[in-house]
Amino acid sequence: MKKFFTKDIYKQVMKKLSLTALFTLVISVMATIIMIGEQFSGFYGIGSFYYRYNGFTFIGQRGYTAAGIAPVLIFVMYIAPLLFSYLAFKYQNKRSLSDKQHSLPYTMTQQFVSRFLAVITILWAIIIITLITAWIALAAKSAIYQPSYLLLSALGYMAGSALIAAVMSAAMSFTGNLFANITVAGVLLFLPRTILFIIGQSFTGMIGNYVLLNNTNIFLNPASNIPVGILLDISMLWEYRGVSEILTSGSSIIYTLILAAFYFGLGLLLSKKRKSELAGSSFKGNTLKYIFASLIVTPIVAFMAYSLISEFGRSHSLAYIEFKPYIIILAFAIIIFTIVAFLFKIKPKSLLKGLLVFVCVSAISSGILVSGAAIAKAAYLRPVDADKVEYVMIDLSPEKTYRNTPVYTYGMLQAKGVKVYDTELIELLAENTRIQSGIINGTLPTAEYEEYGLFNPNLVWCEFHLKSGRKIVRNVMLNEGENSLNFTNLLLANDEYSEALLKTPDKDELQGYHAGYILNEEKQAIDIVVSTLLDEIKLADSEKRNVMPYYLDMYVSNIYNPYDSYGSVGSIYVYGQTKDGAYSNTFQINNLVPVSKQLFLKSSFIINKDAAQNVYKMILERNDSINYMNIQVWLWDNSTPDAPFSSLIYYSEPEERNTMDPEDMAAMLEAFSKTTADEFDTTDKYAIVNIQINTIDEYYDTDYLDAYIPLTDELYEALMLFAEESMMQPTLPNG
Amino acid sequence: MIEIKNAVKSFAEYKAIDNISCSIECGSIFGIVGSNGAGKSTLLRMLCGVYSADSGEVMLDGKAVYDNPSAKEDIVFIADTPPVELGITLKNLAKEYAAYYENFDKDEYKTLIKIFSLDESMPLSSYSKGMLRQAMIIIALCCNTKYIVLDETMDGLDAVVRGLVKKKIYARVMDSNTTVIISSHSLRELEDFCDSLILIHKGSVVFERKLDELGSDYVKIQAAFKDDSAVEILKKMPEIIKCKKTGTVYSLTAKGAEEAIVAKLKGLNPLLLDVVPLSLEEIFAFELQELGYAVDIEEDELNSEEK
């Protein structure tokens, strides 16, 4: 250990960086406390909420994401390692300081390791102390968050900061001025990932997102490199599931730490060979200057070469290629190269030699990119061999790259963990991968392509687990019609899968829910309705539970339709998070859940009773002050499942196409005003009443009423005399 | 003992040290002199392990110096440009060196800063050039290493301080058998200070001598003659390399054995004949002139009279 590390240098560096470290720590801690105190986390507020938005009352709690607990640490992860590494190694940029350090009784290895460890100590201390502070603040606020986020995000930040520190230290170990330090650090950090990213982009995102980058391997997946992955995600060059997922991914943390170790090793090796006389110069010798000036423009040149080759591959003739853009890009790259080379202080007369270096570096990097893309394409765009598959896990969420908005139902989250061994299903999916990869590679016969058709395909995310132990993840495309139907039938015939699809969350698990505006802001009423509904759904058998994934609507006969024969009067929307992801469900309040339905109807009646009475009074006792009035009443006979609800009573002033005269309308409202909530217990019939009323005194103020009214058989029969068939569908009070 | 054997050091195409060999005995003060760009600083840095030799050896007590902590802990290097970091005080610098050199004498440090009247809590960046040099010398002395290497550190010191420094260095050399290697442009400083001297020119050693042996090849004589006829004879004497006439007195510089030259001049029946000591500057100038280095010397009567 003594051979590599000396506490003398370590302590001296810690001392020198202490003030800057303390300043950084104070800012980090204070920013965290303020953000948690203000319940700020990213763009959305945090904490309990109960508010009306767009006609809906939301109740719930928005919890902290991993990155939202201490978002200031994202900035710390990028800036602090650059700053502290520079401060620890900046002696290498000044001749007098460099000579002094080289004269001291320590090896270059001891210098490098001790300084690097001092930087890491400071970085990790800032991260840990900040997160401990966050933990205390979260506890004081009784905030909602996953406790594991604290540890995982700490590891993520520590890995990311270690990588950036290692890159900067390695860069400074063989450069001698600030411009070269930063340039080389940038090349070391970004260039490899840029090449891998371009390779990845060459075969992903095609035809239904057949393969996504984050389902390739640890090298191609941008999320593996935490700092670069986060930047790619934020910049939207690559759509992932957000900063938190990258930060807390175990494989990303390990990969990033290994990468940091690699750069640390590189820096150690280079520092052993470093000469003190390099201080103040960019590089030793002109060749390195030209190499790094070339590497800066490598992404442009390599991508250009790749595009050119791809275009040639498509057209098979140079005559069809438009070269002008390529020439312009190449000229631009050469200009940048020249400027950077001069900034590295090359001798102008050696520029010609430098251009030779530029050509060599560009050729090598283009070769790496093109061959890498070819190899990756061949590997990842192959069809799946059904004979090699042991089982498949199917994720029905259609959107794999959409951020923030949950696209799973609770059941879909549960179902995606089910292992499906059905060989017929596996063969169907594998056959579709053959077609899909054939389309992407351009090898599918034209006749087969035309027969298959790509209009409105469905996408199914499949994890094929091979008998060899390997896993292949593909977004399998199913064309519309028989193919999709066969798939659905086979899938739903799998008891375990279909049972999982129908699972529902407990109320305690939810992060938020709403139950339509008809319940207004009555939190207690909403809570009771939601609890009752969720419990009732769990007790109902699978045939009665109406929770099919929405996207299967396209080709499944069991359509998810609020206006179906089950007599829906409204719905609740719930959402939450499991370890597998975020979910949301909409559950209909209908005849399949009679207790909840009764509760909902009665609650809405009670809540809106006073408002309803006011409206009735306004209409019945009016003194010609009404400017505009519109009454629509849908009559609903719930005793007959197939009874249409297209019986509509319509009344308006000024008159439009009224189905009853004013006296009958008044009598109807009188009758409505005398109904009670308990009548819902004894009748299967009710009216959905929409009233809009606008008075002369308050011309721009319109009163609305949406209500359910219980109807006795007599009242129902009496009102039916005034009802007519209507093509209009009722706007249910839940919006 | 420091031994340098056939050391070569280049920076890109420029050869700064060209096959230098020399040895430095323990317990002595060793001077390195040379013209600008001769390679003095480069040589000193190679001694301290700051630079590695491209070829050849630099050994300290039998150990290679470069990247060797066990050799470097016996040597402290003070550069011509002191390494001053922003905001650092002498006190902090002393603490830093105390951490690096385990024999650092804190009491000696306190004594020396009092003697030299330096404010240790002031930032070094606010010190004058001379004060900075004093500070670095104090640090070097307090490190208590076997070898102290000073690169033009004495330059810029006033006469009083210079005297104090020399006294302290003498005491250290005598008491602790420390070896001090010092480079300077001021030959007058080294003249009465060093035990041995090395003259470097264009990366090579011109000569390496003990100081009491220096100048033995040259002799300076002041003579006066009855008439100017002696000048013709002087012109024919190959040993005379310089002649300056002030009134009737000739200042002659000759290369060769003193007795023989004096005997020859006595043969010219001078009215006055005195042997005077040569300064190190004069010896230095003559040696470099012989090497073809342009040296600004006084008008030569012999040359002006077409010797």
Short mmCIF file of N, CA and C in Angstrom, two decimals, chain A residues 50-132:
data_model
loop_
_atom_site.label_atom_id
_atom_site.label_comp_id
_atom_site.label_asym_id
_atom_site.label_seq_id
_atom_site.Cartn_x
_atom_site.Cartn_y
_atom_site.Cartn_z
N TYR A 50 -54.49 17.58 -2.84
CA TYR A 50 -55.94 17.43 -2.93
C TYR A 50 -56.41 18.66 -3.68
N TYR A 51 -56.67 18.48 -4.94
CA TYR A 51 -57.02 19.67 -5.71
C TYR A 51 -57.87 19.27 -6.89
N ARG A 52 -58.52 20.27 -7.44
CA ARG A 52 -59.34 20.04 -8.62
C ARG A 52 -58.57 20.54 -9.82
N TYR A 53 -58.53 19.73 -10.81
CA TYR A 53 -57.84 20.11 -12.04
C TYR A 53 -58.64 19.59 -13.22
N ASN A 54 -59.01 20.51 -14.08
CA ASN A 54 -59.69 20.12 -15.30
C ASN A 54 -60.96 19.32 -15.02
N GLY A 55 -61.65 19.72 -13.98
CA GLY A 55 -62.90 19.04 -13.66
C GLY A 55 -62.75 17.84 -12.77
N PHE A 56 -61.56 17.43 -12.47
CA PHE A 56 -61.37 16.25 -11.63
C PHE A 56 -60.75 16.64 -10.30
N THR A 57 -61.13 15.90 -9.28
CA THR A 57 -60.54 16.10 -7.96
C THR A 57 -59.48 15.05 -7.75
N PHE A 58 -58.29 15.48 -7.56
CA PHE A 58 -57.19 14.56 -7.34
C PHE A 58 -56.87 14.48 -5.86
N ILE A 59 -56.74 13.28 -5.41
CA ILE A 59 -56.33 13.08 -4.02
C ILE A 59 -55.16 12.13 -4.04
N GLY A 60 -54.19 12.42 -3.26
CA GLY A 60 -53.10 11.45 -3.20
C GLY A 60 -51.84 12.10 -2.71
N GLN A 61 -50.78 11.43 -3.01
CA GLN A 61 -49.46 11.97 -2.62
C GLN A 61 -48.49 11.71 -3.74
N ARG A 62 -47.80 12.73 -4.10
CA ARG A 62 -46.76 12.55 -5.11
C ARG A 62 -45.45 12.37 -4.38
N GLY A 63 -44.82 11.25 -4.59
CA GLY A 63 -43.60 10.97 -3.85
C GLY A 63 -42.36 11.43 -4.58
N TYR A 64 -41.26 11.37 -3.87
CA TYR A 64 -39.98 11.77 -4.45
C TYR A 64 -39.42 10.67 -5.34
N THR A 65 -38.93 11.08 -6.48
CA THR A 65 -38.15 10.14 -7.29
C THR A 65 -36.74 10.12 -6.71
N ALA A 66 -35.95 9.18 -7.18
CA ALA A 66 -34.59 9.08 -6.65
C ALA A 66 -33.80 10.36 -6.96
N ALA A 67 -33.93 10.84 -8.19
CA ALA A 67 -33.18 12.05 -8.56
C ALA A 67 -33.78 13.29 -7.94
N GLY A 68 -35.04 13.19 -7.50
CA GLY A 68 -35.71 14.35 -6.95
C GLY A 68 -35.41 14.60 -5.49
N ILE A 69 -34.79 13.63 -4.83
CA ILE A 69 -34.51 13.79 -3.40
C ILE A 69 -33.50 14.91 -3.18
N ALA A 70 -32.47 14.93 -3.94
CA ALA A 70 -31.44 15.98 -3.81
C ALA A 70 -30.94 16.33 -5.22
N PRO A 71 -31.77 17.00 -6.02
CA PRO A 71 -31.38 17.26 -7.41
C PRO A 71 -30.10 18.07 -7.57
N VAL A 72 -29.72 18.80 -6.53
CA VAL A 72 -28.48 19.57 -6.60
C VAL A 72 -27.28 18.64 -6.81
N LEU A 73 -27.41 17.39 -6.37
CA LEU A 73 -26.29 16.45 -6.50
C LEU A 73 -26.01 16.10 -7.96
N ILE A 74 -26.99 16.31 -8.81
CA ILE A 74 -26.72 16.07 -10.23
C ILE A 74 -25.67 17.07 -10.72
N PHE A 75 -25.83 18.32 -10.30
CA PHE A 75 -24.83 19.33 -10.67
C PHE A 75 -23.50 19.03 -9.98
N VAL A 76 -23.58 18.62 -8.71
CA VAL A 76 -22.36 18.29 -7.97
C VAL A 76 -21.62 17.16 -8.67
N MET A 77 -22.36 16.18 -9.17
CA MET A 77 -21.73 15.02 -9.80
C MET A 77 -20.92 15.41 -11.03
N TYR A 78 -21.37 16.44 -11.75
CA TYR A 78 -20.65 16.85 -12.96
C TYR A 78 -19.55 17.86 -12.68
N ILE A 79 -19.87 18.86 -11.88
CA ILE A 79 -18.96 20.00 -11.75
C ILE A 79 -17.87 19.75 -10.70
N ALA A 80 -18.28 19.20 -9.55
CA ALA A 80 -17.31 19.04 -8.46
C ALA A 80 -16.11 18.15 -8.83
N PRO A 81 -16.31 17.02 -9.50
CA PRO A 81 -15.13 16.21 -9.82
C PRO A 81 -14.16 16.95 -10.75
N LEU A 82 -14.70 17.70 -11.70
CA LEU A 82 -13.82 18.47 -12.60
C LEU A 82 -13.03 19.49 -11.80
N LEU A 83 -13.74 20.18 -10.92
CA LEU A 83 -13.10 21.25 -10.14
C LEU A 83 -12.04 20.68 -9.21
N PHE A 84 -12.40 19.67 -8.42
CA PHE A 84 -11.47 19.17 -7.42
C PHE A 84 -10.30 18.41 -8.05
N SER A 85 -10.57 17.71 -9.13
CA SER A 85 -9.46 17.03 -9.82
C SER A 85 -8.50 18.06 -10.38
N TYR A 86 -9.06 19.11 -10.95
CA TYR A 86 -8.18 20.16 -11.48
C TYR A 86 -7.34 20.78 -10.36
N LEU A 87 -7.98 21.09 -9.24
CA LEU A 87 -7.24 21.71 -8.14
C LEU A 87 -6.16 20.77 -7.59
N ALA A 88 -6.47 19.50 -7.54
CA ALA A 88 -5.51 18.54 -6.98
C ALA A 88 -4.31 18.33 -7.90
N PHE A 89 -4.55 18.40 -9.21
CA PHE A 89 -3.48 18.08 -10.16
C PHE A 89 -2.97 19.29 -10.95
N LYS A 90 -3.44 20.48 -10.60
CA LYS A 90 -3.08 21.65 -11.42
C LYS A 90 -1.60 22.00 -11.33
N TYR A 91 -0.91 21.44 -10.34
CA TYR A 91 0.52 21.70 -10.27
C TYR A 91 1.20 21.23 -11.56
N GLN A 92 0.59 20.27 -12.20
CA GLN A 92 1.19 19.72 -13.41
C GLN A 92 1.12 20.69 -14.59
N ASN A 93 0.40 21.78 -14.43
CA ASN A 93 0.28 22.77 -15.49
C ASN A 93 1.25 23.94 -15.32
N LYS A 94 1.95 23.99 -14.20
CA LYS A 94 2.86 25.12 -13.96
C LYS A 94 4.24 24.56 -13.65
N ARG A 95 5.22 25.07 -14.37
CA ARG A 95 6.57 24.50 -14.31
C ARG A 95 7.17 24.50 -12.92
N SER A 96 7.05 25.62 -12.24
CA SER A 96 7.71 25.71 -10.93
C SER A 96 7.08 24.73 -9.94
N LEU A 97 5.75 24.63 -9.98
CA LEU A 97 5.06 23.72 -9.06
C LEU A 97 5.34 22.28 -9.44
N SER A 98 5.37 22.02 -10.72
CA SER A 98 5.64 20.67 -11.20
C SER A 98 7.05 20.23 -10.79
N ASP A 99 8.02 21.13 -10.96
CA ASP A 99 9.39 20.79 -10.57
C ASP A 99 9.47 20.50 -9.08
N LYS A 100 8.77 21.31 -8.33
CA LYS A 100 8.79 21.12 -6.87
C LYS A 100 8.24 19.73 -6.51
N GLN A 101 7.09 19.39 -7.07
CA GLN A 101 6.48 18.11 -6.72
C GLN A 101 7.34 16.94 -7.18
N HIS A 102 7.98 17.10 -8.35
CA HIS A 102 8.84 16.03 -8.84
C HIS A 102 10.10 15.88 -7.99
N SER A 103 10.48 16.97 -7.29
CA SER A 103 11.70 16.89 -6.48
C SER A 103 11.45 16.24 -5.12
N LEU A 104 10.19 16.15 -4.74
CA LEU A 104 9.87 15.64 -3.40
C LEU A 104 10.11 14.13 -3.33
N PRO A 105 10.32 13.64 -2.11
CA PRO A 105 10.64 12.21 -1.97
C PRO A 105 9.43 11.28 -2.08
N TYR A 106 8.75 11.36 -3.22
CA TYR A 106 7.61 10.47 -3.48
C TYR A 106 7.66 10.06 -4.94
N THR A 107 7.14 8.90 -5.22
CA THR A 107 7.07 8.47 -6.62
C THR A 107 5.86 9.13 -7.28
N MET A 108 5.86 9.09 -8.59
CA MET A 108 4.74 9.65 -9.34
C MET A 108 3.47 8.84 -9.05
N THR A 109 3.66 7.55 -8.82
CA THR A 109 2.51 6.70 -8.47
C THR A 109 1.88 7.16 -7.16
N GLN A 110 2.73 7.41 -6.17
CA GLN A 110 2.22 7.86 -4.88
C GLN A 110 1.50 9.20 -5.03
N GLN A 111 2.08 10.07 -5.83
CA GLN A 111 1.46 11.38 -6.06
C GLN A 111 0.06 11.22 -6.65
N PHE A 112 -0.01 10.40 -7.70
CA PHE A 112 -1.28 10.26 -8.43
C PHE A 112 -2.35 9.61 -7.55
N VAL A 113 -1.99 8.49 -6.92
CA VAL A 113 -2.98 7.75 -6.14
C VAL A 113 -3.45 8.58 -4.94
N SER A 114 -2.50 9.19 -4.25
CA SER A 114 -2.84 9.94 -3.04
C SER A 114 -3.74 11.13 -3.39
N ARG A 115 -3.41 11.82 -4.46
CA ARG A 115 -4.21 12.99 -4.85
C ARG A 115 -5.60 12.57 -5.29
N PHE A 116 -5.64 11.48 -6.08
CA PHE A 116 -6.93 11.01 -6.57
C PHE A 116 -7.83 10.58 -5.41
N LEU A 117 -7.23 9.87 -4.45
CA LEU A 117 -8.03 9.42 -3.31
C LEU A 117 -8.52 10.60 -2.48
N ALA A 118 -7.72 11.65 -2.40
CA ALA A 118 -8.16 12.85 -1.69
C ALA A 118 -9.39 13.45 -2.38
N VAL A 119 -9.34 13.50 -3.70
CA VAL A 119 -10.48 14.04 -4.47
C VAL A 119 -11.73 13.19 -4.25
N ILE A 120 -11.56 11.87 -4.32
CA ILE A 120 -12.70 10.96 -4.14
C ILE A 120 -13.28 11.10 -2.74
N THR A 121 -12.39 11.22 -1.74
CA THR A 121 -12.86 11.37 -0.35
C THR A 121 -13.77 12.59 -0.24
N ILE A 122 -13.33 13.69 -0.81
CA ILE A 122 -14.12 14.92 -0.74
C ILE A 122 -15.45 14.76 -1.47
N LEU A 123 -15.40 14.23 -2.68
CA LEU A 123 -16.64 14.09 -3.49
C LEU A 123 -17.65 13.22 -2.78
N TRP A 124 -17.18 12.07 -2.33
CA TRP A 124 -18.11 11.12 -1.71
C TRP A 124 -18.62 11.64 -0.36
N ALA A 125 -17.78 12.38 0.34
CA ALA A 125 -18.24 12.96 1.61
C ALA A 125 -19.36 13.96 1.36
N ILE A 126 -19.19 14.78 0.32
CA ILE A 126 -20.24 15.77 -0.01
C ILE A 126 -21.54 15.06 -0.35
N ILE A 127 -21.44 14.00 -1.15
CA ILE A 127 -22.65 13.27 -1.57
C ILE A 127 -23.33 12.63 -0.37
N ILE A 128 -22.54 11.95 0.46
CA ILE A 128 -23.12 11.22 1.59
C ILE A 128 -23.74 12.20 2.59
N ILE A 129 -23.02 13.25 2.91
CA ILE A 129 -23.55 14.22 3.88
C ILE A 129 -24.81 14.88 3.34
N THR A 130 -24.82 15.19 2.06
CA THR A 130 -26.01 15.80 1.46
C THR A 130 -27.20 14.86 1.55
N LEU A 131 -26.98 13.59 1.28
CA LEU A 131 -28.10 12.64 1.31
C LEU A 131 -28.55 12.35 2.73
N ILE A 132 -27.63 12.37 3.67
CA ILE A 132 -28.03 12.21 5.08
C ILE A 132 -28.91 13.39 5.48
#
